PDB file of C-alpha atoms in Angstrom:
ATOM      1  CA  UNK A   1     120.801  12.909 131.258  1.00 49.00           C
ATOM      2  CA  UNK A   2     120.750  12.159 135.051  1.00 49.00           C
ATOM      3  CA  UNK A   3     121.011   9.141 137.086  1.00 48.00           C
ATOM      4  CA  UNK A   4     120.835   7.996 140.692  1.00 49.00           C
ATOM      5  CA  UNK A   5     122.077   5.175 142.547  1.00 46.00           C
ATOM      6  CA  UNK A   6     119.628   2.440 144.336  1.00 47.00           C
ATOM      7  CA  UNK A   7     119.951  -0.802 146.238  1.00 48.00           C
ATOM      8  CA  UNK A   8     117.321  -3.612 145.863  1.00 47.00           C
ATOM      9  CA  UNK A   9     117.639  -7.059 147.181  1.00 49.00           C
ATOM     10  CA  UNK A  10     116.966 -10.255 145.304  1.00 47.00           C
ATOM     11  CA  UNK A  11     116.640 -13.969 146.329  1.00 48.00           C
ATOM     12  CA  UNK A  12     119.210 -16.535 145.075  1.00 46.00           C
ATOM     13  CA  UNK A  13     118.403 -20.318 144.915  1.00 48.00           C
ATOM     14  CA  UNK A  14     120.691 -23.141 144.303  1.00 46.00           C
ATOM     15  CA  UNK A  15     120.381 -26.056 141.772  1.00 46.00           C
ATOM     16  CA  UNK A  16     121.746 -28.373 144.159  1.00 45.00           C
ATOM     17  CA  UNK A  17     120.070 -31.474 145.697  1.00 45.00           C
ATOM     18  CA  UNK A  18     120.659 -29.253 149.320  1.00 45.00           C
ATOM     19  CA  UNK A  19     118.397 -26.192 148.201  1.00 47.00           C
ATOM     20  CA  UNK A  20     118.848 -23.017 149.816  1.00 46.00           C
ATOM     21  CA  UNK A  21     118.207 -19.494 149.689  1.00 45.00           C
ATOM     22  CA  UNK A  22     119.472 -16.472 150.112  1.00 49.00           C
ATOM     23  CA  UNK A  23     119.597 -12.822 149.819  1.00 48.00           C
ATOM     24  CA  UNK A  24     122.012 -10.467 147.835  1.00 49.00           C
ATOM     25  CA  UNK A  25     121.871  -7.025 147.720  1.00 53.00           C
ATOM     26  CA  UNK A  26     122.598  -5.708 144.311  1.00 50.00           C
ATOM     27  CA  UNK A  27     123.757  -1.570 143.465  1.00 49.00           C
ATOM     28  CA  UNK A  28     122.336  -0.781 140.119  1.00 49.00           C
ATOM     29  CA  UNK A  29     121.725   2.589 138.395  1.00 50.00           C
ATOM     30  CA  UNK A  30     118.633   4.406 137.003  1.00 49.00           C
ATOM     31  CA  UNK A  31     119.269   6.744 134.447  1.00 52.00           C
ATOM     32  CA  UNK A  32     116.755   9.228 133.449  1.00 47.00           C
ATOM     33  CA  UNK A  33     116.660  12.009 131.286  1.00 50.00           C
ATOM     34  CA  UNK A  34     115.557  15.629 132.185  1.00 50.00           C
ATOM     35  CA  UNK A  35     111.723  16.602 131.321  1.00 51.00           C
ATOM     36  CA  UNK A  36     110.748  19.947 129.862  1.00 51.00           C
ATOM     37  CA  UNK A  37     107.388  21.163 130.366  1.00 55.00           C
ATOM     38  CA  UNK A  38     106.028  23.363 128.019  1.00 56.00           C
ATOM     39  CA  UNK A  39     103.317  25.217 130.497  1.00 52.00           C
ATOM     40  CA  UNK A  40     106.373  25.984 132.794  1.00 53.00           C
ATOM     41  CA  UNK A  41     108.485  27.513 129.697  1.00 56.00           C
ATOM     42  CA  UNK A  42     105.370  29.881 129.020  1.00 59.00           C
ATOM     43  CA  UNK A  43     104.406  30.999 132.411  1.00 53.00           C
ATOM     44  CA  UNK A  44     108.648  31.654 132.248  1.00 50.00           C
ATOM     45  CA  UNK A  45     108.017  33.493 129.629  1.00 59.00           C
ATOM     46  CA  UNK A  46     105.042  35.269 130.590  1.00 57.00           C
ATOM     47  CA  UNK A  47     106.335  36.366 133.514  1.00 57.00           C
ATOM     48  CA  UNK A  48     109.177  38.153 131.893  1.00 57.00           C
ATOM     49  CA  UNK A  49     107.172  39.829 129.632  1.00 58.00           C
ATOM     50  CA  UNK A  50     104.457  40.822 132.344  1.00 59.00           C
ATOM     51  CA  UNK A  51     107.818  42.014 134.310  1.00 55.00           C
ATOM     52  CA  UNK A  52     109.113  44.366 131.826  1.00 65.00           C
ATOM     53  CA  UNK A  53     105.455  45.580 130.876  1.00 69.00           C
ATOM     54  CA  UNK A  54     104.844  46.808 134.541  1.00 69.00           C
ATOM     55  CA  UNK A  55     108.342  48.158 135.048  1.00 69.00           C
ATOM     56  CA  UNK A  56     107.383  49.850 131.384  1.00 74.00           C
ATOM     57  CA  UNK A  57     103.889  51.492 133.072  1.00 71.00           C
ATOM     58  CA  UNK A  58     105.864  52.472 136.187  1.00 76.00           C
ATOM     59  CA  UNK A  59     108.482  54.632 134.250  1.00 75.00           C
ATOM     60  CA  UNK A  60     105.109  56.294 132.189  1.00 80.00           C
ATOM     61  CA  UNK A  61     103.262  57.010 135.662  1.00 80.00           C
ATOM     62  CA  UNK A  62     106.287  58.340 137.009  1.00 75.00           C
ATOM     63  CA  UNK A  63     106.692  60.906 133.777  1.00 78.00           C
ATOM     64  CA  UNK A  64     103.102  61.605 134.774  1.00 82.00           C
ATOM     65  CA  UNK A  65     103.546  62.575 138.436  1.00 77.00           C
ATOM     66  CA  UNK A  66     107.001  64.630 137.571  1.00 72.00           C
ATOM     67  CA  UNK A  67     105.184  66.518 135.086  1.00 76.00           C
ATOM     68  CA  UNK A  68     102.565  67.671 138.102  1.00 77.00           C
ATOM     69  CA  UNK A  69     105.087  68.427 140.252  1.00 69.00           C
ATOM     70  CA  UNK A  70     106.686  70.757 137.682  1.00 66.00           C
ATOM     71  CA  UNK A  71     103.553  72.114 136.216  1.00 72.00           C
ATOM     72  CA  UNK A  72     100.524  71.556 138.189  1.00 76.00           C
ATOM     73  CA  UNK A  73      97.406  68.922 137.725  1.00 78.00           C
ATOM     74  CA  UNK A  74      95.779  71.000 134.949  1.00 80.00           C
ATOM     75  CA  UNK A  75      95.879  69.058 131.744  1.00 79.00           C
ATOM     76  CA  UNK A  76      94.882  72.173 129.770  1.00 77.00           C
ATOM     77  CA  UNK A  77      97.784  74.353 131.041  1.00 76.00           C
ATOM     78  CA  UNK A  78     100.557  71.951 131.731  1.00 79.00           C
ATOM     79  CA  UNK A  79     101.952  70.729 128.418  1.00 75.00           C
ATOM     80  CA  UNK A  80     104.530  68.172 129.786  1.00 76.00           C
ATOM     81  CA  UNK A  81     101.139  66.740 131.798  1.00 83.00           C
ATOM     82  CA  UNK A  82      99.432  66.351 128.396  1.00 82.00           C
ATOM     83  CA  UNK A  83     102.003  64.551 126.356  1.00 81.00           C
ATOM     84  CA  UNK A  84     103.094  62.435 129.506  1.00 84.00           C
ATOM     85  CA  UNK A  85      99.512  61.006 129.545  1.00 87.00           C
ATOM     86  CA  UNK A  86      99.533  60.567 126.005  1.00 85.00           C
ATOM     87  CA  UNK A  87     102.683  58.527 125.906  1.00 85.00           C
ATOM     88  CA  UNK A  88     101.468  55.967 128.630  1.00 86.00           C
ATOM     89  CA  UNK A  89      97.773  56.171 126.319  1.00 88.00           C
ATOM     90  CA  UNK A  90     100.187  54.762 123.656  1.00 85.00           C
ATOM     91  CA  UNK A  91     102.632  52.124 125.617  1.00 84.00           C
ATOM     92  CA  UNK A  92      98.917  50.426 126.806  1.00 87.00           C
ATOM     93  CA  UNK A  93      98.929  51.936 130.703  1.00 87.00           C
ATOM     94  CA  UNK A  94      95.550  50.913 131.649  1.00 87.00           C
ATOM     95  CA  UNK A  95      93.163  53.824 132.213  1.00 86.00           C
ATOM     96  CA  UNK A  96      92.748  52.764 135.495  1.00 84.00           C
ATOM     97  CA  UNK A  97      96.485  53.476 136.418  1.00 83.00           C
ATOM     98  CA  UNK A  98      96.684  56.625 134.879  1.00 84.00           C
ATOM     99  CA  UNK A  99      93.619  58.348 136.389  1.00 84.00           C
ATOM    100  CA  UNK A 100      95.443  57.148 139.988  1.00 80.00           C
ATOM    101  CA  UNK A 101      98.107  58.719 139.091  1.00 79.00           C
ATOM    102  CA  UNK A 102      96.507  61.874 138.046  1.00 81.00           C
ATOM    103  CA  UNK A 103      94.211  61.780 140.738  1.00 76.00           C
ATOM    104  CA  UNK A 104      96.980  61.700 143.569  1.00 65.00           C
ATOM    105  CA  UNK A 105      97.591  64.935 142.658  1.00 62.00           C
ATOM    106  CA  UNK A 106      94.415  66.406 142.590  1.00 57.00           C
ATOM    107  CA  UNK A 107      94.404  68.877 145.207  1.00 50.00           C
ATOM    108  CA  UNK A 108      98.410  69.654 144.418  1.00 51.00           C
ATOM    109  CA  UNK A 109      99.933  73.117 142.955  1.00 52.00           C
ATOM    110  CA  UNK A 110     103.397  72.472 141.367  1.00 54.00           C
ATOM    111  CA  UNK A 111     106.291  72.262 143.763  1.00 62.00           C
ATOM    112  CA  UNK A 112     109.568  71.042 143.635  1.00 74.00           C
ATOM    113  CA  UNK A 113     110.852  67.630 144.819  1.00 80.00           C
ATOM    114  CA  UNK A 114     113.512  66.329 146.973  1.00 84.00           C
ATOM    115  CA  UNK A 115     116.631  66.779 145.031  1.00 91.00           C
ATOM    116  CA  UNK A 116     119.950  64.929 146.287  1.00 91.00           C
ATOM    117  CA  UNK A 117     123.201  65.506 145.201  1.00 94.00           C
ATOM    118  CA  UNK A 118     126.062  62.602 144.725  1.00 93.00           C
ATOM    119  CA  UNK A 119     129.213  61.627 143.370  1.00 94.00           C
ATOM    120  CA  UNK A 120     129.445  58.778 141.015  1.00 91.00           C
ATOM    121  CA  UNK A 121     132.515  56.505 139.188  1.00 90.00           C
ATOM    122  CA  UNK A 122     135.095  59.103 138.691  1.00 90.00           C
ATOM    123  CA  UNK A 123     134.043  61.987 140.287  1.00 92.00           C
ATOM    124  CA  UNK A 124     131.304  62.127 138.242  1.00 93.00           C
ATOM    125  CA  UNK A 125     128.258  65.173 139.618  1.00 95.00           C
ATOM    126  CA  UNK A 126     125.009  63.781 140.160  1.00 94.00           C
ATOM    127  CA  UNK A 127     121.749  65.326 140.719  1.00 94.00           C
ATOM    128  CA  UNK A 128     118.951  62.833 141.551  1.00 92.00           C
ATOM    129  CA  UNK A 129     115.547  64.037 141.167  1.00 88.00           C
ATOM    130  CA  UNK A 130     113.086  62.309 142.966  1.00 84.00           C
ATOM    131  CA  UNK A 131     109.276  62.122 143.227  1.00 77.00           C
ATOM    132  CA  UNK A 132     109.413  63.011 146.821  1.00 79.00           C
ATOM    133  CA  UNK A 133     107.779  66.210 147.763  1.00 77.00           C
ATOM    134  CA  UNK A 134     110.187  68.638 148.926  1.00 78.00           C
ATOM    135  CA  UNK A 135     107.762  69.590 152.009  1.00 77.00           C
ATOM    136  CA  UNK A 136     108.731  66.295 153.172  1.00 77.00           C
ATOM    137  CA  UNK A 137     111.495  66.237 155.953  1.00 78.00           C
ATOM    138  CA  UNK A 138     115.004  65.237 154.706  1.00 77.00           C
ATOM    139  CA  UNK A 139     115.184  62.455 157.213  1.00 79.00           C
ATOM    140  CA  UNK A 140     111.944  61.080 156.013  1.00 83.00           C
ATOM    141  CA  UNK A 141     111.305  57.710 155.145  1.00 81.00           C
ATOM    142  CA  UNK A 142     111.552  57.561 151.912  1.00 80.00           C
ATOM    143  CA  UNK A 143     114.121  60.052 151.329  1.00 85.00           C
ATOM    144  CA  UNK A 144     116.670  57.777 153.355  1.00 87.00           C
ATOM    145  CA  UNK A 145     115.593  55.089 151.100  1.00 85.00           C
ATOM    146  CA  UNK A 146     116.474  56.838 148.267  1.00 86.00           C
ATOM    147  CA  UNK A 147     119.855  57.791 149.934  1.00 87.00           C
ATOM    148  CA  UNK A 148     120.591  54.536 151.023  1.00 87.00           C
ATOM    149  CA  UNK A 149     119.683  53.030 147.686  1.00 84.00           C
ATOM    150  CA  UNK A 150     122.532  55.717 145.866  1.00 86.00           C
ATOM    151  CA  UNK A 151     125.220  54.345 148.426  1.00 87.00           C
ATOM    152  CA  UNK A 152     124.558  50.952 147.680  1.00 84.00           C
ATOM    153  CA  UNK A 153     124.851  51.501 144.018  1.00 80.00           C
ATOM    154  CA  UNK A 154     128.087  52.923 143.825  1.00 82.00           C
ATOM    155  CA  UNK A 155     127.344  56.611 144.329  1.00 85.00           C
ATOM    156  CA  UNK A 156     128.072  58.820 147.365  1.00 90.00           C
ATOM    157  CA  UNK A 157     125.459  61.016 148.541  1.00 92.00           C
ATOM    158  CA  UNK A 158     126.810  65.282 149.199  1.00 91.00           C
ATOM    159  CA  UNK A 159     125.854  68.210 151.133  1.00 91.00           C
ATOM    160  CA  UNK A 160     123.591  70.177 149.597  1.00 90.00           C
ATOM    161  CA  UNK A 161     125.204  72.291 147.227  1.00 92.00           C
ATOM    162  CA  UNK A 162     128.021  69.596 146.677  1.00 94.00           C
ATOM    163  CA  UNK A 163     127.445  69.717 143.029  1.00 95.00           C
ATOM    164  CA  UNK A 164     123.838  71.585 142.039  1.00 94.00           C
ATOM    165  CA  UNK A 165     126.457  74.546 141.686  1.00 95.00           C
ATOM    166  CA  UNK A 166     127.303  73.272 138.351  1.00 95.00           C
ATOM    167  CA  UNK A 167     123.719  72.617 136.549  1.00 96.00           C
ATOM    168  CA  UNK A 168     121.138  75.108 135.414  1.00 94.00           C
ATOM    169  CA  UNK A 169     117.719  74.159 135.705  1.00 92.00           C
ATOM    170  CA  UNK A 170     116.426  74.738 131.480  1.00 93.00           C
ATOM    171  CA  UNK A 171     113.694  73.636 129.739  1.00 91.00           C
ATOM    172  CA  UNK A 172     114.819  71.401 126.751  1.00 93.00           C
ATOM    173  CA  UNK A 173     113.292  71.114 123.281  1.00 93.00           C
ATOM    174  CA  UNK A 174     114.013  67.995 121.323  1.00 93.00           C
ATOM    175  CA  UNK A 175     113.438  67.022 117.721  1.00 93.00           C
ATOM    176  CA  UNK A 176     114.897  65.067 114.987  1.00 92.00           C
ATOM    177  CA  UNK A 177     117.792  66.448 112.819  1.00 91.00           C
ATOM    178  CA  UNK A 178     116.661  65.012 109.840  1.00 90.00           C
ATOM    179  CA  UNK A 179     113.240  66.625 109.792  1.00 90.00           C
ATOM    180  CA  UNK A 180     114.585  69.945 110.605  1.00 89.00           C
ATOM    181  CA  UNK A 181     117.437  69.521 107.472  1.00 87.00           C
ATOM    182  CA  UNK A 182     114.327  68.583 105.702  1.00 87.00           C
ATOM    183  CA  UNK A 183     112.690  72.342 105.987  1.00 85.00           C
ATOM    184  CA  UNK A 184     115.849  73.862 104.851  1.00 82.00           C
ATOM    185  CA  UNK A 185     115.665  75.948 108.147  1.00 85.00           C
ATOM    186  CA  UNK A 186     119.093  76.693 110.217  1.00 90.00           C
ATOM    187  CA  UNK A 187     118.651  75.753 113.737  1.00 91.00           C
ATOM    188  CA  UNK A 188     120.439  78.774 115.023  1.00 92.00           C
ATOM    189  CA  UNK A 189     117.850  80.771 113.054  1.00 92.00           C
ATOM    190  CA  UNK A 190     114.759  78.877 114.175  1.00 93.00           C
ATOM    191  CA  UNK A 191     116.358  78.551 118.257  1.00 93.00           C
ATOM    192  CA  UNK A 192     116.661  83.141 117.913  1.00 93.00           C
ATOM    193  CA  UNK A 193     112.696  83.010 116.243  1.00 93.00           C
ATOM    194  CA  UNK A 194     111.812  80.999 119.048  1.00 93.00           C
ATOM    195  CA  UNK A 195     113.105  82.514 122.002  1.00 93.00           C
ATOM    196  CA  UNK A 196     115.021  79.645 122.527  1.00 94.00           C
ATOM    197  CA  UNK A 197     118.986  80.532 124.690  1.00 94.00           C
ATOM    198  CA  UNK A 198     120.469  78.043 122.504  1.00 93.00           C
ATOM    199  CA  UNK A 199     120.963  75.316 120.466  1.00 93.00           C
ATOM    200  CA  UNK A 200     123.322  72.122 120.701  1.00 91.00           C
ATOM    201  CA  UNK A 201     123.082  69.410 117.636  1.00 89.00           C
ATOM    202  CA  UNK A 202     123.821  65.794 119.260  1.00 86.00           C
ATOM    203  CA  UNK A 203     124.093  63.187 117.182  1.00 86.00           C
ATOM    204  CA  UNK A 204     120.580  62.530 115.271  1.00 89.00           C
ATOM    205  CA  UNK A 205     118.422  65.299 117.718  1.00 91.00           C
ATOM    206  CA  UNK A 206     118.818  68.817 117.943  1.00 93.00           C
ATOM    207  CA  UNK A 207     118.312  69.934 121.333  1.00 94.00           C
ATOM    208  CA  UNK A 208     116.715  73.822 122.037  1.00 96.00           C
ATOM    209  CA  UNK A 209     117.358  75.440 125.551  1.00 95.00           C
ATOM    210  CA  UNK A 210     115.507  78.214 126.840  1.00 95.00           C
ATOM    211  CA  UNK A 211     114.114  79.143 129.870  1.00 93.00           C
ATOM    212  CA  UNK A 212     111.480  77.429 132.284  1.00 88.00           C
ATOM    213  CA  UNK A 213     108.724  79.634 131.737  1.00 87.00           C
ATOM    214  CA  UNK A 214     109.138  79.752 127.855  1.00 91.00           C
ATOM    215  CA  UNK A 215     109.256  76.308 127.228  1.00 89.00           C
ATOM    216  CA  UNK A 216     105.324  75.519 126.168  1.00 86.00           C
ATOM    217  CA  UNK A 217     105.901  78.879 123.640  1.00 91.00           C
ATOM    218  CA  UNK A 218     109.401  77.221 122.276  1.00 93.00           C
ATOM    219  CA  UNK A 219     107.477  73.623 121.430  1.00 90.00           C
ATOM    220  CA  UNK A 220     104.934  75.501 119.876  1.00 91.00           C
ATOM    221  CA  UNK A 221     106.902  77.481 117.977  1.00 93.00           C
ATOM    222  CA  UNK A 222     108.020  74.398 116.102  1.00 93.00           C
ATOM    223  CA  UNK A 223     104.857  72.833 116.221  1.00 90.00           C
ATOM    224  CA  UNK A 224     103.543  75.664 114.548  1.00 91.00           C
ATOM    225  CA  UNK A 225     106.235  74.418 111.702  1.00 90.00           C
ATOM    226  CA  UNK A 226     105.026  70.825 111.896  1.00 90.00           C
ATOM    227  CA  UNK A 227     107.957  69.591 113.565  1.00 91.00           C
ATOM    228  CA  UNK A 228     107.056  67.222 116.322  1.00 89.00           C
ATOM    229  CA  UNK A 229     109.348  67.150 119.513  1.00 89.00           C
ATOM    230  CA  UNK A 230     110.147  63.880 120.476  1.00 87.00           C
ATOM    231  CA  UNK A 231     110.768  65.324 124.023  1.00 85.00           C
ATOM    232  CA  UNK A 232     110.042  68.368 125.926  1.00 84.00           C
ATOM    233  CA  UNK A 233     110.916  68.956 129.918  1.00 83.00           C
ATOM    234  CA  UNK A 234     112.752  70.439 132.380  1.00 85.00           C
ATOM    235  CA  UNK A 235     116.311  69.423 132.397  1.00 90.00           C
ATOM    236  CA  UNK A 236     119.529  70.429 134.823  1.00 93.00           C
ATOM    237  CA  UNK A 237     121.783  70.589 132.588  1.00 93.00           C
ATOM    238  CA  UNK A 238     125.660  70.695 133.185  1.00 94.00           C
ATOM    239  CA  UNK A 239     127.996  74.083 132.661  1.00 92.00           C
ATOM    240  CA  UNK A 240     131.124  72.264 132.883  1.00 92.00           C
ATOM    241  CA  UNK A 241     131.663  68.760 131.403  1.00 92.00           C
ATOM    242  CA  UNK A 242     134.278  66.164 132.588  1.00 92.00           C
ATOM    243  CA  UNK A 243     135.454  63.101 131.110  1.00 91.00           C
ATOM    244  CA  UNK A 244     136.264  59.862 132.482  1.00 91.00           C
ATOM    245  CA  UNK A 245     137.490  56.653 131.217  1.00 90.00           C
ATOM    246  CA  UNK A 246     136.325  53.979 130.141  1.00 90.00           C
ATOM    247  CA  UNK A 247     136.202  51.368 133.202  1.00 89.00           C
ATOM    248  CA  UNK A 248     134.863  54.032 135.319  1.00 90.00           C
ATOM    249  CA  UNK A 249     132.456  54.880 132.350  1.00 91.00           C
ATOM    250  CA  UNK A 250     130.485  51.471 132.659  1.00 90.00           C
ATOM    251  CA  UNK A 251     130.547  51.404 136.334  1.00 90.00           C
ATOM    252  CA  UNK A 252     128.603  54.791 135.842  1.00 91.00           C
ATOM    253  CA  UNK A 253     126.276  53.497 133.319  1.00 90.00           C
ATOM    254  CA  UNK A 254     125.472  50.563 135.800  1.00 88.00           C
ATOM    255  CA  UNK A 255     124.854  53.323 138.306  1.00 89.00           C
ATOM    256  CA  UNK A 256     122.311  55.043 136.246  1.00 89.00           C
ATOM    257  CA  UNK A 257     120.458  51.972 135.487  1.00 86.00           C
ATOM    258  CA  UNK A 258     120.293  50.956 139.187  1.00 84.00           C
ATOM    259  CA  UNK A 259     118.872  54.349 139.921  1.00 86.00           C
ATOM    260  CA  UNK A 260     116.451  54.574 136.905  1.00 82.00           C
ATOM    261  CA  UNK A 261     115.057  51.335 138.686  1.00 79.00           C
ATOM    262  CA  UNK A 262     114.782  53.054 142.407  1.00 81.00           C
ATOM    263  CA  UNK A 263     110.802  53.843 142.864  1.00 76.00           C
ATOM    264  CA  UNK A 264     111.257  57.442 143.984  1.00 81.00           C
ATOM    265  CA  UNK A 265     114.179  58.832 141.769  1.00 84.00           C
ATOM    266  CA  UNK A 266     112.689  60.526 139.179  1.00 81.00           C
ATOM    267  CA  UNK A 267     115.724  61.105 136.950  1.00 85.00           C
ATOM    268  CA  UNK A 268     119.388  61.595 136.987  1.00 91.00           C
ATOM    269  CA  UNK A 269     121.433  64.149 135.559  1.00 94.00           C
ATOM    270  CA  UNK A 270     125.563  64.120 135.456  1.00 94.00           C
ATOM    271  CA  UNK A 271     127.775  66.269 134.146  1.00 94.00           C
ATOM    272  CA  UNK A 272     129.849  63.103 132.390  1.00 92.00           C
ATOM    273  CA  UNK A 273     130.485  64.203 128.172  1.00 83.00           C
ATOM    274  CA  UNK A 274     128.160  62.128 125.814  1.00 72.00           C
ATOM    275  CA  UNK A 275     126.080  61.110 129.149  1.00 68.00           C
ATOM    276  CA  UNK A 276     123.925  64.297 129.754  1.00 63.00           C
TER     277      UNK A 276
END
């Protein structure tokens, strides 16, 4: 409940035989209590949910134009393309956004982007990919955005060569552990039938590494099998891991959120165990 103060004035009059008047001023309080409206509550509402929705579209879109850069505009021949537009089909990206995105790119061959290298909470190596095209000058626009955006989040933007020294581009296979324990198979087995480099088991997914150009013949390979990947790409992924604790662990998490939000980064890779 709130309340405010207020002055009013009244007019006395005496009983007397000798009548007069006159004026008082008298403090009283109103006391109200606060209103709710139920239209402002939705459109609260609504706007939070529009909010995450759009920020949901922007991520798929983004998947979408990484996947071009990587492998070229051709739906047919660029696997990554394919299930990247199939994923924002499901998460209800209007058509409309998707064929922008696709058409963007319409004239493009694959390239590579704009890749800047950092240090994060606790030394931590950091290679931000973004969706920049590496034909671009490094003192473009956008580029210093993205540079500017890393220092402000708690990272500190390298030379090149700072830390890519210590990832290996790969393309990465992902599926579920339980459905390959389901076919009996041994995922050292399947990773040698598939041409696969490796094989790491993390948690509930098994993850298959092999090289760039193999990676459509690896996911097929298990496709083949009907196992699904939940995720196929290009990945840089660390060759030495390093540890840090656990304050400097959530200021790095923070740091990879803030970035995941940044227009033109891509992704983020760091060589930080359980964070690759």
């Amino acid at each position: 409940m709130a309340s405010r103060v207020a002055w009013s004035c009244i007019r006395l009059q005496s009983s007397s035989a000798t009548r007069f008047t006159r004026s008082v001023r008298v403090k009283y309080t109103v006391r109200y209590m606060a209103g709710h409206s139920q239209w402002a509550n939705r459109k609260h509402q609504k706007d939070r949910i529009d909010f995450q929705r759009s920020k949901k579209w922007a991520q798929m879109t983004k998947k979408i134009r990484a996947a071009i850069k990587t492998g070229g505009p051709d739906l047919d021949s660029n696997s990554r393309l394919k299930a990247a537009v199939q994923d924002a089909k499901k998460e209800g990206v209007p058509k409309a956004n998707i064929e922008k995105a696709l058409r963007s790119f319409e004239s493009s061959t694959a390239s590579d982007p704009h890749i800047l290298e950092a240090t994060g909470p606790g030394g931590a190596n950091l290679l931000i990919v973004t969706n920049i095209d590496s034909s671009r000058p490094v003192n473009c626009l956008e580029v210093i955005e993205v540079r500017r955006q890393i220092n402000r989040r708690g990272g500190q933007v390298g030379e090149p060569g700072s830390v890519a020294w210590n990832f290996e581009k790969k393309g990465v296979v992902v599926l579920n552990r339980e459905d390959i324990e389901n076919t009996e198979l041994d995922p050292e087995e399947m990773a040698i039938e598939s041409n696969a480099d490796d094989v790491e088991i993390e948690g509930n997914e098994c993850l298959f590494y092999c090289e760039q150009s193999l990676l459509d013949q690896v996911s097929l390979y298990f496709k083949e099998k009907n196992l699904e990947p939940t995720d196929e790409n290009i990945r840089y992924v660390p060759q030495t891991l390093s540890e840090i604790d656990n304050s400097e662990m959530e200021k790095l998490e923070k740091l990879l959120q803030n970035l995941s939000e940044v227009e033109d980064v891509d992704s983020v890779f760091t060589n930080v165990k359980h964070m690759q």
